[in-house]
Coordinates of C-alpha atoms in Angstrom, one line a residue:
M1 CA 84.7 109.6 114.4
S2 CA 85.8 111.5 117.6
W3 CA 89.3 110.6 117.7
H4 CA 91.7 112.1 121.0
F5 CA 95.9 111.7 120.8
V6 CA 96.9 111.8 124.4
I7 CA 100.4 112.6 124.8
P8 CA 102.3 112.4 128.8
P9 CA 102.7 116.5 130.1
A10 CA 106.1 115.5 129.9
F11 CA 106.2 116.2 126.8
A12 CA 103.9 119.7 127.5
E13 CA 106.6 121.5 125.4
E14 CA 107.0 119.5 122.3
V15 CA 103.0 118.7 122.2
A16 CA 102.3 123.2 122.1
A17 CA 104.3 122.9 118.9
L18 CA 102.9 119.8 117.0
P19 CA 100.2 120.7 115.3
D20 CA 102.9 122.9 113.6
R21 CA 105.3 120.0 112.9
V22 CA 105.6 118.3 109.6
L23 CA 107.0 115.3 109.4
G24 CA 110.4 114.4 107.5
Q25 CA 111.0 118.3 107.5
D26 CA 111.1 119.5 112.0
Y27 CA 109.8 116.8 113.6
P28 CA 111.9 115.4 116.4
Y29 CA 110.9 111.3 116.0
W30 CA 113.8 110.5 118.6
L31 CA 112.4 112.0 121.5
G32 CA 110.8 107.7 121.8
G33 CA 108.1 105.9 121.7
R34 CA 106.0 107.0 124.7
F35 CA 105.8 110.5 122.5
N36 CA 106.1 109.2 119.0
W37 CA 103.4 106.4 118.7
V38 CA 100.9 108.9 119.5
A39 CA 102.0 112.4 118.0
Q40 CA 102.9 110.7 114.0
S41 CA 99.8 109.1 114.6
Y42 CA 98.1 112.4 114.7
L43 CA 100.2 114.0 112.4
V44 CA 99.3 111.5 109.9
L45 CA 96.0 110.5 110.6
R46 CA 94.5 114.5 110.8
Q47 CA 95.6 114.0 106.6
Y48 CA 92.7 111.8 106.5
R49 CA 90.5 112.6 108.8
E50 CA 89.2 115.7 110.2
G51 CA 88.7 116.6 114.0
L52 CA 91.0 114.6 115.5
T53 CA 92.6 116.4 118.3
L54 CA 95.4 116.4 121.4
G55 CA 95.5 117.0 124.5
M56 CA 97.8 115.7 127.5
A57 CA 94.5 114.8 129.3
P58 CA 91.5 112.1 128.3
E59 CA 88.0 113.3 127.1
P60 CA 84.9 112.4 127.7
D61 CA 82.8 110.4 124.9
R62 CA 85.7 110.2 122.7
I63 CA 88.1 107.7 121.4
N64 CA 91.0 108.7 123.9
F65 CA 94.5 107.6 122.2
A66 CA 97.4 106.9 124.2
H67 CA 101.1 105.1 124.7
C68 CA 100.1 102.5 127.6
M69 CA 102.8 104.4 129.8
G70 CA 101.2 107.4 129.5
W71 CA 97.6 105.4 131.0
R72 CA 99.9 104.5 133.6
A73 CA 100.9 107.4 134.8
M74 CA 97.7 109.0 134.4
G75 CA 95.8 106.6 137.1
A76 CA 92.7 104.8 137.0
R77 CA 89.8 106.0 134.3
R78 CA 87.2 108.3 135.0
G79 CA 84.7 107.2 132.3
E80 CA 86.1 107.4 129.7
F81 CA 87.4 105.2 126.4
R82 CA 90.9 104.2 126.0
I83 CA 92.6 102.9 123.6
S84 CA 96.4 101.8 124.1
V85 CA 99.1 100.9 122.6
R86 CA 101.4 98.1 124.3
A87 CA 104.6 98.9 123.0
D88 CA 107.6 96.7 124.7
Y89 CA 106.0 97.2 128.2
P90 CA 103.2 94.6 129.9
R91 CA 99.8 93.8 129.2
L92 CA 97.9 97.0 130.8
F93 CA 94.5 95.6 131.5
D94 CA 92.5 98.7 131.9
V95 CA 91.9 100.0 128.9
D96 CA 88.8 99.5 126.3
F97 CA 91.3 98.5 122.8
E98 CA 94.8 97.2 123.0
I99 CA 97.0 98.4 120.4
L100 CA 100.3 95.6 119.5
Q101 CA 103.2 96.2 117.7
N102 CA 104.9 92.8 116.1
P103 CA 101.8 91.1 114.1
A104 CA 103.7 87.3 115.1
V105 CA 101.8 87.8 118.3
P106 CA 98.5 86.3 118.5
L107 CA 95.1 87.9 119.6
G108 CA 92.3 88.5 121.2
P109 CA 89.6 90.1 120.8
R110 CA 90.2 93.3 122.0
Q111 CA 93.5 93.7 120.4
A112 CA 94.8 94.5 116.6
Y113 CA 98.7 94.6 115.0
L114 CA 99.0 98.4 113.9
P115 CA 102.7 98.9 112.7
Y116 CA 105.0 101.7 114.3
W117 CA 104.9 104.2 111.6
P118 CA 108.6 104.7 109.7
V119 CA 111.3 107.2 110.7
P120 CA 110.4 110.1 108.2
G121 CA 112.3 111.5 106.3
V122 CA 114.3 108.8 105.5
I123 CA 117.1 109.2 102.3
P124 CA 117.8 106.2 100.5
R125 CA 121.7 105.5 99.9
D126 CA 123.2 107.3 97.6
P127 CA 123.1 105.0 94.1
S128 CA 126.5 106.1 93.3
R129 CA 128.3 104.2 96.4
Q130 CA 129.3 101.0 95.5
G131 CA 130.2 98.1 97.6
L132 CA 129.5 97.2 101.2
K133 CA 131.8 99.8 103.0
V134 CA 130.3 101.2 105.7
L135 CA 127.9 99.0 108.6
A136 CA 125.6 100.3 110.6
Y137 CA 123.3 100.5 113.5
A138 CA 120.3 102.9 114.0
G139 CA 118.5 102.6 117.5
R140 CA 118.9 103.1 120.9
I141 CA 121.1 101.5 122.7
G142 CA 119.9 99.9 126.0
P143 CA 119.1 96.7 126.7
L144 CA 117.8 94.0 124.4
N145 CA 118.5 96.4 121.4
L146 CA 121.7 95.7 120.8
A147 CA 123.4 92.1 121.4
D148 CA 126.1 93.5 124.4
D149 CA 129.1 91.9 121.7
L150 CA 128.4 94.4 119.4
K151 CA 127.6 97.6 121.3
G152 CA 131.4 98.2 121.2
G153 CA 132.2 97.2 117.2
P154 CA 132.0 94.2 116.1
T155 CA 135.1 92.8 115.4
G156 CA 136.3 90.3 112.3
L157 CA 135.1 92.8 109.5
P158 CA 135.8 92.2 106.5
R159 CA 138.6 94.2 105.9
G160 CA 138.1 98.1 104.5
L161 CA 134.8 97.8 106.0
E162 CA 133.6 100.7 108.9
F163 CA 130.9 100.9 111.8
R164 CA 129.1 102.9 113.0
I165 CA 126.1 103.8 115.6
I166 CA 124.4 106.9 113.9
P167 CA 123.0 109.0 116.4
P168 CA 119.2 109.5 117.3
H169 CA 118.8 112.5 115.3
L170 CA 120.6 111.5 111.9
W171 CA 118.5 108.3 111.7
H172 CA 116.7 108.9 108.8
D173 CA 119.7 109.9 106.8
L174 CA 121.0 106.7 105.6
S175 CA 122.0 108.1 102.7
Q176 CA 125.9 106.7 103.0
I177 CA 124.8 104.0 105.0
D178 CA 125.5 100.3 102.8
A179 CA 124.2 97.9 105.6
L180 CA 121.8 98.3 108.9
I181 CA 122.0 95.4 111.8
A182 CA 119.9 94.6 114.2
I183 CA 120.7 92.1 116.3
R184 CA 119.2 91.6 119.9
T185 CA 120.9 88.5 121.2
F186 CA 122.6 85.9 119.7
D187 CA 120.5 83.1 120.9
G188 CA 117.9 83.8 117.5
A189 CA 115.3 84.8 120.5
P190 CA 112.0 85.4 118.6
H191 CA 112.2 89.0 121.0
D192 CA 108.2 89.3 121.0
A193 CA 107.2 92.5 121.9
K194 CA 109.6 94.4 120.0
P195 CA 108.5 96.0 116.4
P196 CA 109.9 95.4 112.9
S197 CA 111.2 98.8 112.5
K198 CA 114.6 98.4 111.5
L199 CA 113.6 96.3 108.8
F200 CA 111.4 99.4 107.2
S201 CA 113.7 101.9 107.6
A202 CA 116.1 98.8 104.9
W203 CA 114.0 98.2 102.7
R204 CA 113.2 102.9 102.7
A205 CA 116.8 103.1 102.0
G206 CA 118.0 100.5 99.9
I207 CA 120.0 98.8 101.5
P208 CA 120.5 95.3 103.0
L209 CA 119.3 94.2 106.9
I210 CA 121.0 92.0 109.0
A211 CA 118.8 90.7 111.9
G212 CA 118.1 88.4 114.3
G213 CA 115.7 86.2 115.3
D214 CA 113.0 88.5 115.8
S215 CA 109.5 87.4 114.8
A216 CA 108.5 90.3 114.0
F217 CA 111.0 90.8 111.2
S218 CA 110.2 87.0 110.1
A219 CA 106.3 88.3 110.3
V220 CA 107.1 91.1 107.5
G221 CA 110.1 89.7 105.6
T222 CA 111.4 86.8 104.2
P223 CA 114.8 85.6 105.9
G224 CA 117.5 85.5 102.7
H225 CA 114.8 87.0 100.5
D226 CA 114.4 90.8 101.6
Y227 CA 116.9 90.1 104.7
L228 CA 119.8 88.5 106.4
R229 CA 118.9 86.6 109.6
V230 CA 121.8 85.8 111.9
R231 CA 121.6 83.1 114.8
T232 CA 125.3 83.3 116.2
R233 CA 127.8 85.4 115.7
E234 CA 129.8 83.0 113.2
E235 CA 126.1 83.2 111.0
F236 CA 126.1 87.1 111.5
T237 CA 130.2 86.8 110.2
D238 CA 129.8 85.0 107.7
A239 CA 126.9 87.0 106.3
L240 CA 129.0 90.2 106.2
Q241 CA 131.6 88.9 104.1
R242 CA 129.3 87.5 101.9
L243 CA 127.7 91.0 101.0
H244 CA 131.1 92.3 100.9
D245 CA 132.4 89.8 98.5
D246 CA 129.6 89.1 96.6
P247 CA 127.2 91.6 94.5
D248 CA 124.8 90.2 93.1
F249 CA 124.0 89.2 96.5
Y250 CA 123.7 92.2 98.1
A251 CA 121.9 94.0 95.1
R252 CA 119.6 90.8 94.9
I253 CA 118.6 91.6 99.1
A254 CA 118.4 95.4 99.3
D255 CA 116.6 95.8 95.5
N256 CA 114.6 92.6 96.8
G257 CA 113.7 94.7 99.9
H258 CA 113.3 97.9 98.4
A259 CA 110.6 96.6 96.8
R260 CA 108.2 96.4 99.3
A261 CA 109.4 100.1 99.9
D262 CA 106.1 101.5 99.5
E263 CA 104.0 98.9 101.5
V264 CA 105.6 100.4 104.8
S265 CA 105.1 104.2 103.9
H266 CA 103.3 106.3 105.9
E267 CA 100.7 105.6 103.2
A268 CA 99.8 102.2 103.4
F269 CA 100.3 101.9 106.9
A270 CA 97.8 104.9 107.4
R271 CA 95.5 103.3 105.5
D272 CA 95.7 99.9 107.8
W273 CA 95.3 102.6 110.8
I274 CA 92.1 103.8 109.8
A275 CA 90.7 100.2 109.0
V276 CA 91.2 99.6 112.5
F277 CA 89.6 102.5 113.9
D278 CA 86.9 101.8 111.8
D279 CA 86.2 98.6 111.4
R280 CA 87.2 97.1 114.9
I281 CA 87.2 99.8 117.5
A282 CA 84.6 102.2 116.3
P283 CA 82.0 99.5 116.8
R284 CA 83.4 98.7 119.9
F285 CA 83.1 102.4 121.5
E286 CA 79.4 102.7 120.3
A287 CA 78.7 99.6 122.4
W288 CA 81.0 100.8 125.0
K289 CA 78.5 103.6 125.0
Q290 CA 75.4 102.2 125.9
D291 CA 76.7 99.1 127.9
R292 CA 75.6 99.4 131.6
L293 CA 78.2 97.5 133.5
K294 CA 81.5 99.2 131.5
G295 CA 82.0 100.7 135.2
L296 CA 82.2 97.3 136.6
Y297 CA 84.5 96.0 134.1
A298 CA 86.9 98.0 134.9
L299 CA 87.0 97.9 138.5
A300 CA 88.0 94.3 137.8
A301 CA 90.6 95.7 134.8
R302 CA 92.1 97.8 137.3
G303 CA 92.3 94.7 139.8
A304 CA 94.2 92.5 137.2
D305 CA 96.5 95.3 136.6
R306 CA 97.3 95.5 140.5
G307 CA 97.4 91.8 140.2
R308 CA 100.2 91.9 137.7
D309 CA 101.8 94.7 139.4
T310 CA 102.5 93.3 142.2
A311 CA 103.5 89.6 140.3
S312 CA 106.4 91.8 138.9
G313 CA 107.5 93.3 142.5
L314 CA 107.6 89.8 143.9
K315 CA 109.5 88.6 140.7
S316 CA 111.5 91.5 141.2
R317 CA 112.2 91.1 144.6
L318 CA 113.4 86.4 144.6
R319 CA 115.9 88.1 141.8
S320 CA 117.5 90.7 144.0
L321 CA 117.7 88.0 146.9
S322 CA 119.0 85.4 144.5
R323 CA 121.8 87.7 144.2
R324 CA 123.4 88.5 147.7
P325 CA 126.2 86.5 148.7
T326 CA 125.4 84.0 150.7

């Protein structure tokens, strides 16, 4: 099957270097989803399939795969078949198939769940470490990434517990970390647009994750068994205290998660990706090539995208006006 992976020209330098990169050694995973979704897919899947290509523009008569914001930057398609990763963004209609990153979200006939690739080269917790001494966050700092009252460091930590925000280029090194947090808000919101990536990192590192109410976490994990879910500041404090004070509880949560590490490896995810490409996308691509009405469908899809953008702009304008002093 003819797969072509498309990365925006803004990453031209990295695209040129990518074919020689090695995951877990010199691959710059911290560049963000617009690059990483496509780049890791190319690097991993080329180990299992021949004929994969990489470029900065789509090609005709190929299965073109890109991040949705990459497609938006390129504008309306010109007769090519497009696969889009929605990631954290609004749905893009002017595509032929869409990949979602949260298994809890209901799927349509032209959609599939595929996991966001794990951080490559994760270094597990040093087995000589004892107890909960270092709590960390390994992710971007921005809206709905980390709860506002945790960005400056949690208050009321158990005595002797240190909190760190790990810089992006070190997200893979969890050797000196005893637990991770992934709490976007303390209101129990499901954050359905978000993936379970931090849970994958914790499992592979052999450490507990304390997470918020994200539906993606509970879709792949079991709260209280292989990670901890908290919905309030008080529950967060209680979870930390128990992990700190109860070594058996700490070990049980960490071990249950680590037992699932093989399920969230690049190899396991590659099997999922190939199955979706072969069983769902390839037949649709063959049907698309014979469909004489595909131009009309694309025109209608572009209209839906324009309508979505117009509605979004109006909402932003109304919010801005509502904030003005009277």
